[in-house]
Amino acid sequence: MKDYLTIATIVKPQGIRGEVKVLTMTDYPEDLQAFDRVYIGGNAYKMLKVRPQGGNCAFVTLSGIADRNAAELLRGLDIEVLREDAPALPDDTFYIADLIGCAVVDDTGAEIGTVESVTPAKTDIYELKKGDGKKVVFPAVKGLIADVDLSARKITVSAARFKEVALDE
């Protein structure tokens, strides 16, 4: 498992005092307030202020970023935290970083592919790479994911439900 977890991506500077607008990868933008120390481009920053901005965006003030020019240098970079600083998750909830690379099989045992990415949304969107190199995308709708076994790096889905919602690219 990775030592760092990505919690947001910096979208752009906001204003002239070094604040940045971020796209959060947490369930709620308010979740960012739980973190004091974050890492951006390998550098540590103290999170001074978080202003949730509706949807999955927030405005963040970081130590050492005092003006728009300094904030502009962070555009497009990920905000990460140490895994040990991340809160424990409720049952049946997983960090996206832990799902990447997991094999996806259906409940008949047939291999479907390997998780390449998960796009966070109301219903997360999974992108898989199949054995033939093609991709398949599916939303994690209710009744689709039967089991997630991180120790075995395997996600089991309902074959019938998967056929209903999956899209081959």
XYZ file of C-alpha atoms in Angstrom:
169
model
C 0.000 0.000 0.000
C 1.100 3.534 -0.656
C 2.551 5.624 2.173
C 0.700 8.735 0.963
C -2.967 9.259 0.085
C -4.154 11.971 -2.295
C -6.941 14.022 -0.730
C -7.270 16.861 -3.267
C -5.905 18.434 -6.439
C -5.118 22.134 -6.662
C -7.209 23.665 -9.429
C -6.119 27.314 -9.374
C -5.105 30.271 -7.209
C -7.970 32.131 -5.521
C -7.527 35.815 -4.850
C -4.242 37.602 -4.118
C -3.349 36.239 -0.659
C -2.141 32.749 -1.654
C -5.372 30.838 -1.208
C -5.969 27.959 -3.657
C -9.105 26.319 -4.966
C -9.001 22.528 -4.683
C -11.017 19.637 -6.033
C -11.396 17.252 -3.106
C -11.186 13.475 -3.304
C -12.800 13.006 0.077
C -16.477 12.303 0.634
C -17.060 15.885 1.774
C -14.909 19.037 1.401
C -15.209 19.551 5.171
C -13.128 16.376 5.618
C -10.010 18.372 4.669
C -10.267 20.219 7.986
C -9.120 17.048 9.771
C -5.590 17.390 8.363
C -2.989 19.738 9.843
C 0.021 18.676 7.771
C -0.144 17.970 4.041
C 2.402 17.333 1.288
C 2.490 18.967 -2.126
C 5.227 18.066 -4.589
C 7.196 16.432 -1.769
C 7.116 19.565 0.418
C 5.293 19.732 3.762
C 2.736 22.476 4.412
C 0.535 23.301 7.358
C -3.136 23.572 6.428
C -4.155 26.906 7.963
C -7.732 27.280 6.736
C -10.294 25.305 4.728
C -13.455 26.910 3.344
C -15.816 24.332 1.792
C -17.290 25.721 -1.424
C -20.138 23.349 -2.269
C -19.931 20.239 -4.384
C -16.474 18.750 -4.007
C -14.499 22.000 -3.972
C -12.896 24.042 -1.206
C -10.625 27.046 -0.786
C -7.453 26.252 1.187
C -4.846 28.467 2.841
C -1.407 26.882 3.316
C 1.593 27.983 5.359
C 4.328 29.570 3.258
C 2.003 30.415 0.346
C 1.556 34.144 0.851
C 0.537 35.476 -2.563
C -1.037 34.595 -5.885
C 2.357 33.973 -7.556
C 3.278 31.304 -4.987
C -0.195 29.753 -5.303
C 0.106 29.665 -9.113
C 3.169 27.407 -8.811
C 0.966 24.786 -7.129
C -1.645 24.655 -9.905
C -2.412 21.059 -10.935
C -0.485 19.444 -8.062
C -1.975 16.884 -5.703
C -2.373 17.438 -1.971
C -1.316 14.304 -0.115
C -1.280 13.123 3.486
C 0.615 10.366 5.224
C -1.498 7.220 5.478
C -0.855 7.182 9.244
C -2.468 10.648 9.512
C -5.590 9.575 7.632
C -8.687 8.730 9.657
C -9.912 5.153 9.962
C -12.677 4.367 7.486
C -16.088 2.885 8.236
C -16.768 -0.714 7.218
C -17.180 -1.297 3.467
C -15.386 1.968 2.671
C -11.943 2.035 1.063
C -9.271 4.483 0.019
C -9.107 4.757 -3.776
C -5.333 4.257 -3.684
C -5.922 0.810 -2.190
C -8.307 -0.194 -5.001
C -5.893 0.649 -7.833
C -4.319 -2.535 -9.147
C -6.961 -4.866 -7.698
C -8.209 -7.665 -9.962
C -11.929 -7.538 -10.713
C -13.755 -10.841 -11.119
C -17.447 -11.630 -11.404
C -19.325 -13.923 -9.048
C -18.877 -16.827 -11.489
C -15.095 -16.495 -11.114
C -14.492 -14.999 -14.577
C -11.723 -12.372 -14.671
C -12.821 -8.983 -15.990
C -9.744 -6.792 -15.597
C -7.583 -4.723 -13.266
C -8.591 -1.403 -11.676
C -6.620 1.413 -13.338
C -8.475 4.363 -11.841
C -11.475 5.328 -9.753
C -13.120 8.694 -10.320
C -14.783 9.885 -7.115
C -18.405 10.965 -7.562
C -21.787 10.332 -5.933
C -21.397 6.920 -7.547
C -17.697 6.261 -8.105
C -16.639 5.398 -11.663
C -14.173 2.519 -12.040
C -11.940 2.108 -15.100
C -10.500 -1.339 -15.729
C -7.876 -2.608 -18.127
C -8.807 -5.981 -19.541
C -6.312 -8.711 -20.439
C -6.564 -7.816 -24.141
C -5.568 -4.208 -23.384
C -9.080 -2.813 -23.888
C -10.768 -0.751 -21.210
C -14.123 -1.101 -19.509
C -15.815 1.526 -17.336
C -18.570 1.036 -14.791
C -20.268 2.968 -11.991
C -20.204 1.382 -8.530
C -24.005 1.247 -8.365
C -25.939 -0.490 -5.605
C -25.905 -4.260 -5.922
C -22.851 -4.391 -8.199
C -19.876 -4.852 -5.891
C -20.310 -8.054 -3.903
C -16.957 -8.112 -2.075
C -13.693 -6.218 -1.738
C -10.752 -8.221 -0.390
C -7.768 -5.874 -0.153
C -5.464 -8.545 1.259
C -6.099 -10.695 -1.841
C -6.183 -7.546 -4.079
C -9.530 -8.736 -5.502
C -12.931 -7.132 -6.090
C -15.891 -9.378 -6.842
C -18.877 -8.004 -8.787
C -22.287 -9.405 -9.696
C -22.034 -10.770 -13.261
C -25.662 -9.931 -14.084
C -25.493 -6.380 -12.703
C -22.103 -5.791 -14.349
C -23.541 -6.576 -17.802
C -26.284 -3.991 -17.174
C -24.001 -1.078 -16.294
C -20.532 -1.680 -17.813
C -19.377 0.192 -20.895
C -16.567 -1.170 -23.089
C -14.344 1.515 -24.606
